[in-house]
mmCIF file of C-alpha atoms in Angstrom:
data_model
loop_
_atom_site.group_PDB
_atom_site.id
_atom_site.type_symbol
_atom_site.label_atom_id
_atom_site.label_comp_id
_atom_site.label_asym_id
_atom_site.label_seq_id
_atom_site.Cartn_x
_atom_site.Cartn_y
_atom_site.Cartn_z
ATOM 1 C CA MET A 39 0.000 0.000 0.000
ATOM 2 C CA LYS A 40 2.843 2.334 0.790
ATOM 3 C CA SER A 41 4.364 1.852 -2.676
ATOM 4 C CA LEU A 42 1.014 2.547 -4.355
ATOM 5 C CA ARG A 43 0.712 5.743 -2.361
ATOM 6 C CA ARG A 44 4.156 6.798 -3.525
ATOM 7 C CA ILE A 45 3.274 6.135 -7.155
ATOM 8 C CA ARG A 46 0.137 8.239 -6.852
ATOM 9 C CA ILE A 47 2.109 11.072 -5.312
ATOM 10 C CA LEU A 48 4.670 10.883 -8.119
ATOM 11 C CA ALA A 49 1.907 10.966 -10.726
ATOM 12 C CA VAL A 50 0.327 14.043 -9.130
ATOM 13 C CA VAL A 51 3.702 15.796 -8.954
ATOM 14 C CA ALA A 52 4.350 15.020 -12.623
ATOM 15 C CA LEU A 53 0.954 16.399 -13.644
ATOM 16 C CA LEU A 54 1.511 19.560 -11.606
ATOM 17 C CA ALA A 55 4.870 20.002 -13.324
ATOM 18 C CA LEU A 56 3.141 19.800 -16.699
ATOM 19 C CA VAL A 57 0.584 22.517 -15.897
ATOM 20 C CA PRO A 58 2.925 25.506 -16.526
ATOM 21 C CA LEU A 59 4.205 23.907 -19.730
ATOM 22 C CA LEU A 60 0.712 23.181 -21.011
ATOM 23 C CA SER A 61 -0.440 26.697 -20.175
ATOM 24 C CA GLY A 62 2.596 28.000 -22.059
ATOM 25 C CA CYS A 63 1.587 25.939 -25.085
ATOM 26 C CA LEU A 64 -1.927 27.362 -24.950
ATOM 27 C CA THR A 65 -0.576 30.895 -24.690
ATOM 28 C CA LYS A 66 1.700 30.190 -27.616
ATOM 29 C CA SER A 67 -1.181 29.002 -29.790
ATOM 30 C CA THR A 68 -3.156 32.204 -29.241
ATOM 31 C CA THR A 69 -0.284 34.501 -30.143
ATOM 32 C CA VAL A 70 1.333 32.693 -33.057
ATOM 33 C CA GLY A 71 -0.260 33.563 -36.405
ATOM 34 C CA ASP A 72 -0.513 36.347 -38.938
ATOM 35 C CA GLN A 73 0.397 39.698 -37.401
ATOM 36 C CA PHE A 74 0.341 43.197 -38.842
ATOM 37 C CA SER A 75 1.999 46.494 -37.987
ATOM 38 C CA GLY A 76 1.845 49.976 -39.460
ATOM 39 C CA ARG A 77 0.403 53.444 -38.970
ATOM 40 C CA VAL A 78 -2.557 55.634 -39.920
ATOM 41 C CA ILE A 79 -2.447 59.427 -40.320
ATOM 42 C CA VAL A 80 -5.588 61.576 -40.215
ATOM 43 C CA VAL A 81 -5.120 65.364 -40.453
ATOM 44 C CA THR A 82 -7.234 68.350 -41.482
ATOM 45 C CA SER A 83 -6.636 72.024 -42.196
ATOM 46 C CA PRO A 84 -7.104 74.402 -39.251
ATOM 47 C CA ASP A 85 -9.862 76.252 -41.117
ATOM 48 C CA SER A 86 -11.908 73.074 -41.685
ATOM 49 C CA GLY A 87 -13.353 73.038 -38.175
ATOM 50 C CA PRO A 88 -12.800 73.857 -34.521
ATOM 51 C CA THR A 89 -11.575 70.358 -33.615
ATOM 52 C CA THR A 90 -8.691 68.252 -34.866
ATOM 53 C CA PRO A 91 -8.912 64.505 -35.557
ATOM 54 C CA ALA A 92 -8.217 62.231 -32.574
ATOM 55 C CA PHE A 93 -8.275 58.461 -32.214
ATOM 56 C CA ASP A 94 -10.354 56.712 -29.552
ATOM 57 C CA ILE A 95 -8.429 53.512 -28.817
ATOM 58 C CA PRO A 96 -10.286 50.743 -26.937
ATOM 59 C CA ALA A 97 -8.678 49.418 -23.767
ATOM 60 C CA SER A 98 -8.347 45.941 -25.288
ATOM 61 C CA LEU A 99 -5.849 47.311 -27.839
ATOM 62 C CA SER A 100 -4.035 49.815 -25.636
ATOM 63 C CA GLY A 101 -0.913 47.664 -25.416
ATOM 64 C CA GLN A 102 -0.493 47.363 -29.190
ATOM 65 C CA VAL A 103 -2.122 50.521 -30.535
ATOM 66 C CA TRP A 104 -1.218 54.072 -29.547
ATOM 67 C CA ALA A 105 -1.751 57.581 -30.872
ATOM 68 C CA ALA A 106 0.363 60.733 -31.112
ATOM 69 C CA ASP A 107 -0.125 64.255 -32.366
ATOM 70 C CA PHE A 108 0.767 64.844 -35.998
ATOM 71 C CA PRO A 109 2.990 66.449 -37.004
ATOM 72 C CA SER A 110 5.456 66.186 -34.127
ATOM 73 C CA LYS A 111 9.144 65.582 -33.633
ATOM 74 C CA ASP A 112 8.474 61.917 -32.815
ATOM 75 C CA THR A 113 6.525 61.118 -35.984
ATOM 76 C CA ALA A 114 7.911 60.348 -39.427
ATOM 77 C CA PRO A 115 6.922 62.515 -42.394
ATOM 78 C CA ALA A 116 3.595 61.745 -44.032
ATOM 79 C CA PRO A 117 3.712 59.694 -47.242
ATOM 80 C CA THR A 118 2.859 61.391 -50.519
ATOM 81 C CA LYS A 119 1.358 60.044 -53.701
ATOM 82 C CA THR A 120 3.890 58.613 -56.126
ATOM 83 C CA SER A 121 3.432 59.833 -59.680
ATOM 84 C CA GLY A 122 2.911 57.191 -62.338
ATOM 85 C CA ALA A 123 1.908 56.857 -65.945
ATOM 86 C CA ASP A 124 -1.768 57.342 -65.125
ATOM 87 C CA ASP A 125 -1.234 60.289 -62.767
ATOM 88 C CA THR A 126 -1.030 63.055 -65.349
ATOM 89 C CA ASP A 127 -3.408 65.820 -66.296
ATOM 90 C CA ASP A 128 -4.789 65.046 -69.766
ATOM 91 C CA GLU A 129 -4.961 68.705 -70.809
ATOM 92 C CA ALA A 130 -1.768 70.144 -69.374
ATOM 93 C CA GLY A 131 0.219 66.914 -69.488
ATOM 94 C CA GLU A 132 1.586 67.612 -66.007
ATOM 95 C CA ALA A 133 1.767 65.228 -63.102
ATOM 96 C CA LYS A 134 -1.183 65.348 -60.750
ATOM 97 C CA THR A 135 -0.403 66.268 -57.175
ATOM 98 C CA GLY A 136 -2.146 64.003 -54.695
ATOM 99 C CA PRO A 137 -3.334 64.994 -51.232
ATOM 100 C CA THR A 138 -0.630 66.072 -48.813
ATOM 101 C CA ALA A 139 -0.414 66.672 -45.078
ATOM 102 C CA ASP A 140 1.260 70.062 -45.522
ATOM 103 C CA GLY A 141 -0.312 72.717 -43.311
ATOM 104 C CA LYS A 142 -2.645 70.210 -41.668
ATOM 105 C CA THR A 143 -2.757 68.902 -38.106
ATOM 106 C CA GLY A 144 -4.287 65.866 -36.503
ATOM 107 C CA ALA A 145 -3.139 62.531 -35.122
ATOM 108 C CA GLN A 146 -1.128 59.464 -36.021
ATOM 109 C CA LEU A 147 -2.184 55.997 -34.927
ATOM 110 C CA SER A 148 0.513 53.319 -34.729
ATOM 111 C CA PHE A 149 -0.168 49.601 -34.357
ATOM 112 C CA ASP A 150 2.234 46.757 -33.698
ATOM 113 C CA HIS A 151 1.806 42.982 -34.158
ATOM 114 C CA LEU A 152 -1.978 42.954 -34.377
ATOM 115 C CA SER A 153 -3.704 39.638 -34.962
ATOM 116 C CA THR A 154 -6.161 39.200 -37.812
ATOM 117 C CA GLY A 155 -9.111 39.878 -35.526
ATOM 118 C CA GLN A 156 -7.499 42.921 -33.933
ATOM 119 C CA PHE A 157 -6.588 44.339 -37.330
ATOM 120 C CA GLY A 158 -10.242 44.221 -38.337
ATOM 121 C CA GLN A 159 -11.069 46.655 -35.506
ATOM 122 C CA LEU A 160 -8.941 49.434 -36.996
ATOM 123 C CA GLY A 161 -11.598 50.445 -39.508
ATOM 124 C CA ALA A 162 -14.022 51.659 -36.844
ATOM 125 C CA ILE A 163 -11.218 53.457 -34.978
ATOM 126 C CA ILE A 164 -10.140 55.332 -38.128
ATOM 127 C CA ALA A 165 -13.703 56.277 -39.077
ATOM 128 C CA GLY A 166 -14.330 57.579 -35.563
ATOM 129 C CA ALA A 167 -11.399 59.989 -35.843
ATOM 130 C CA LEU A 168 -12.711 61.678 -38.997
ATOM 131 C CA PRO A 169 -14.785 64.872 -38.943
ATOM 132 C CA ASP A 170 -17.275 63.228 -41.321
ATOM 133 C CA PRO A 171 -19.932 61.377 -39.254
ATOM 134 C CA THR A 172 -20.962 59.365 -42.315
ATOM 135 C CA ALA A 173 -17.425 58.165 -43.063
ATOM 136 C CA THR A 174 -16.866 54.420 -43.134
ATOM 137 C CA VAL A 175 -13.660 52.401 -43.193
ATOM 138 C CA ASP A 176 -13.653 48.635 -43.605
ATOM 139 C CA MET A 177 -10.508 46.507 -43.468
ATOM 140 C CA LYS A 178 -10.131 42.762 -43.119
ATOM 141 C CA VAL A 179 -7.486 40.133 -43.723
ATOM 142 C CA THR A 180 -7.950 36.510 -44.758
ATOM 143 C CA ARG A 181 -5.532 33.656 -45.437
ATOM 144 C CA SER A 182 -5.724 31.067 -48.208
ATOM 145 C CA GLY A 183 -2.806 28.650 -48.142
ATOM 146 C CA ASP A 184 0.388 30.694 -48.262
ATOM 147 C CA PHE A 185 -1.409 33.859 -49.403
ATOM 148 C CA VAL A 186 -2.575 36.600 -47.040
ATOM 149 C CA ARG A 187 -5.145 38.890 -48.624
ATOM 150 C CA LEU A 188 -6.042 42.342 -47.333
ATOM 151 C CA ARG A 189 -9.244 43.876 -48.632
ATOM 152 C CA GLY A 190 -10.600 47.260 -47.626
ATOM 153 C CA SER A 191 -12.762 50.170 -48.623
ATOM 154 C CA THR A 192 -13.373 53.751 -47.526
ATOM 155 C CA ALA A 193 -16.253 56.151 -48.106
ATOM 156 C CA PHE A 194 -15.495 59.819 -47.360
ATOM 157 C CA ALA A 195 -18.391 61.537 -49.114
ATOM 158 C CA GLU A 196 -18.427 64.667 -46.958
ATOM 159 C CA LEU A 197 -14.674 65.195 -46.639
ATOM 160 C CA ASP A 198 -13.003 67.957 -48.632
ATOM 161 C CA ALA A 199 -9.935 66.833 -50.560
ATOM 162 C CA LYS A 200 -8.329 70.250 -50.044
ATOM 163 C CA THR A 201 -8.647 70.249 -46.266
ATOM 164 C CA SER A 202 -8.365 66.538 -45.361
ATOM 165 C CA TYR A 203 -5.613 63.937 -45.627
ATOM 166 C CA ILE A 204 -5.682 60.242 -44.728
ATOM 167 C CA ALA A 205 -2.835 57.733 -45.097
ATOM 168 C CA ILE A 206 -2.901 54.031 -44.190
ATOM 169 C CA THR A 207 0.345 52.027 -44.081
ATOM 170 C CA VAL A 208 0.472 48.278 -43.378
ATOM 171 C CA ASP A 209 3.535 46.098 -42.790
ATOM 172 C CA PHE A 210 3.048 42.407 -43.600
ATOM 173 C CA ALA A 211 5.108 39.522 -42.214
ATOM 174 C CA GLY A 212 6.199 38.535 -45.722
ATOM 175 C CA PRO A 213 6.731 39.931 -49.220
ATOM 176 C CA VAL A 214 3.831 41.637 -50.991
ATOM 177 C CA VAL A 215 3.206 40.141 -54.435
ATOM 178 C CA ALA A 216 0.266 42.296 -55.594
ATOM 179 C CA THR A 217 -1.388 45.547 -54.486
ATOM 180 C CA ASN A 218 -3.197 48.613 -55.785
ATOM 181 C CA GLY A 219 -1.426 50.795 -53.233
ATOM 182 C CA GLN A 220 2.059 52.259 -53.116
ATOM 183 C CA GLN A 221 4.548 49.544 -52.235
ATOM 184 C CA THR A 222 7.230 51.295 -50.208
ATOM 185 C CA GLY A 223 9.108 48.116 -49.295
ATOM 186 C CA ASP A 224 9.113 44.365 -49.875
ATOM 187 C CA SER A 225 6.408 43.920 -47.242
ATOM 188 C CA THR A 226 5.016 47.461 -46.800
ATOM 189 C CA VAL A 227 2.100 49.100 -48.612
ATOM 190 C CA THR A 228 0.608 52.604 -48.249
ATOM 191 C CA TRP A 229 -2.804 53.821 -49.392
ATOM 192 C CA LEU A 230 -3.973 57.438 -49.641
ATOM 193 C CA PRO A 231 -7.783 57.239 -49.812
ATOM 194 C CA GLU A 232 -9.272 60.180 -51.687
ATOM 195 C CA PRO A 233 -11.499 62.438 -49.560
ATOM 196 C CA GLY A 234 -14.891 63.072 -51.099
ATOM 197 C CA GLN A 235 -15.218 59.675 -52.741
ATOM 198 C CA ALA A 236 -15.177 55.928 -52.171
ATOM 199 C CA THR A 237 -11.914 54.026 -52.451
ATOM 200 C CA GLU A 238 -11.115 50.320 -52.496
ATOM 201 C CA PHE A 239 -7.702 48.936 -51.659
ATOM 202 C CA ASN A 240 -6.138 45.499 -51.663
ATOM 203 C CA ALA A 241 -2.842 43.723 -51.132
ATOM 204 C CA ASP A 242 -1.679 40.116 -51.374
ATOM 205 C CA ALA A 243 1.337 38.848 -49.451
ATOM 206 C CA LYS A 244 2.859 35.396 -49.684
ATOM 207 C CA TYR A 245 4.433 33.590 -46.732
ATOM 208 C CA ALA A 246 3.868 30.430 -44.711
ATOM 209 C CA ASP A 247 1.367 30.449 -41.872
ATOM 210 C CA PRO A 248 3.372 31.016 -38.643
ATOM 211 C CA ALA A 249 0.816 29.053 -36.607
ATOM 212 C CA THR A 250 1.165 25.981 -38.835
ATOM 213 C CA ALA A 251 4.950 26.226 -38.809
ATOM 214 C CA ALA A 252 4.977 26.223 -34.992
ATOM 215 C CA VAL A 253 2.832 23.076 -34.607
ATOM 216 C CA PRO A 254 5.456 20.380 -35.420
ATOM 217 C CA SER A 255 8.016 21.676 -32.935
ATOM 218 C CA TRP A 256 5.483 21.904 -30.111
ATOM 219 C CA THR A 257 4.046 18.484 -31.008
ATOM 220 C CA TRP A 258 7.424 16.789 -30.820
ATOM 221 C CA PHE A 259 8.231 18.617 -27.605
ATOM 222 C CA MET A 260 5.016 17.430 -25.953
ATOM 223 C CA LEU A 261 5.480 13.854 -27.192
ATOM 224 C CA LEU A 262 9.001 13.681 -25.779
ATOM 225 C CA LEU A 263 7.890 15.272 -22.526
ATOM 226 C CA CYS A 264 5.000 12.828 -22.083
ATOM 227 C CA ALA A 265 7.283 9.884 -22.895
ATOM 228 C CA ALA A 266 9.786 11.062 -20.282
ATOM 229 C CA VAL A 267 7.072 11.411 -17.633
ATOM 230 C CA ILE A 268 5.648 7.952 -18.408
ATOM 231 C CA ALA A 269 9.122 6.401 -18.251
ATOM 232 C CA PHE A 270 9.814 8.139 -14.936
ATOM 233 C CA ILE A 271 6.565 6.867 -13.409
ATOM 234 C CA ALA A 272 7.178 3.334 -14.741
ATOM 235 C CA VAL A 273 10.692 3.192 -13.264
ATOM 236 C CA ALA A 274 9.463 4.591 -9.952
ATOM 237 C CA ALA A 275 6.629 2.052 -9.843
ATOM 238 C CA TYR A 276 9.027 -0.818 -10.561
ATOM 239 C CA LYS A 277 11.492 0.238 -7.862
ATOM 240 C CA ASN A 278 8.754 0.697 -5.287
ATOM 241 C CA ARG A 279 6.800 -2.482 -6.096
ATOM 242 C CA ASP A 280 5.502 -4.573 -3.199
ATOM 243 C CA ASN A 281 7.757 -7.627 -2.636
ATOM 244 C CA SER A 282 6.188 -8.780 0.633
ATOM 245 C CA PRO A 283 4.864 -12.395 0.788
ATOM 246 C CA ARG A 284 1.241 -12.878 -0.170
ATOM 247 C CA PRO A 285 -1.056 -15.820 0.640
ATOM 248 C CA GLY A 286 -0.973 -18.448 -2.091
ATOM 249 C CA ARG A 287 2.090 -17.019 -3.772
ATOM 250 C CA ILE A 288 5.156 -19.257 -3.976
ATOM 251 C CA LEU A 289 8.357 -17.346 -3.597
ATOM 252 C CA LYS A 290 11.418 -18.573 -5.388
ATOM 253 C CA SER A 291 14.388 -18.988 -3.071
ATOM 254 C CA LYS A 292 17.603 -17.382 -4.089
ATOM 255 C CA PRO A 293 20.574 -19.775 -4.628
ATOM 256 C CA LEU A 294 23.175 -19.840 -1.867
ATOM 257 C CA PRO A 295 26.788 -18.944 -2.515
ATOM 258 C CA THR A 296 28.859 -21.951 -3.600
ATOM 259 C CA PRO A 297 30.722 -22.498 -0.247
ATOM 260 C CA LEU A 298 27.476 -22.363 1.734
ATOM 261 C CA GLN A 299 25.729 -24.614 -0.772
ATOM 262 C CA LYS A 300 28.442 -27.285 -0.296
ATOM 263 C CA VAL A 301 27.994 -27.142 3.484
ATOM 264 C CA ALA A 302 24.229 -27.398 3.126
ATOM 265 C CA ASP A 303 24.535 -30.397 0.799
ATOM 266 C CA LYS A 304 26.856 -32.151 3.252
ATOM 267 C CA VAL A 305 24.518 -31.562 6.182
ATOM 268 C CA SER A 306 21.588 -32.852 4.173
ATOM 269 C CA LYS A 307 23.540 -35.963 3.197
ATOM 270 C CA ASP A 308 24.549 -36.661 6.812
ATOM 271 C CA GLU A 309 20.912 -36.441 7.896
ATOM 272 C CA THR A 310 19.789 -38.988 5.326
ATOM 273 C CA ASP A 311 22.669 -41.503 5.916
ATOM 274 C CA PRO A 312 22.467 -44.057 8.843
ATOM 275 C CA GLU A 313 24.333 -43.057 11.966
ATOM 276 C CA LYS A 314 27.889 -44.304 12.039
ATOM 277 C CA PRO A 315 29.294 -46.014 15.271
#
């Protein structure tokens, strides 16, 4: 009974030792996956209204999303529209100048390592910072195999293109292979939605799913850990097995050392032989 009690105690101790590791695995599974970083700039001219744009960040995102005044010494310059073949005035033949943040003030929202679900919340935050109460911003990300697809749209019907400026920059975890925005790096895309109209934007990035890549390593780790625990319990159970005699069980006697066995054989022989005079 004492050995069984010891085995039970060892099993409980082993399970308690696994709890922190298992909780670490669960935490790992909720954080590994597609993550996105970037920034959003919303500014307006001082003469467009008495208030300047400001972001209302929910408490659930406060650790990964933060806002700052724009412009300021701690913020990078605002992106500008890159001229292309289709960005020319048909009559004058000159390059069109897109919206700029020059002379405007507002706020910059920065986000770091947002999950797919968290990234989808940015649209409402951006729309809430705009002076147009009817403005809508929709952004979502989906994965299909090795492709991560961002799809979004904006509707700024009541915003004036001369007094408003919006810029959305997203950093992917892998190279961007297609986009209708300005690709400013291998994995970075910027969009400048036009005030006063609806805009759609998209981007496709290609890279392996981080969550899937992490599964084999954790699986092997858990298999090895479980095997080690089972082996430990088996060895402990064998060493602490009950060797006491039990009713009905025949115990095998251990052989005597050779010198003692010779003496025992001689004594046994003397007992069986007739007594000598």
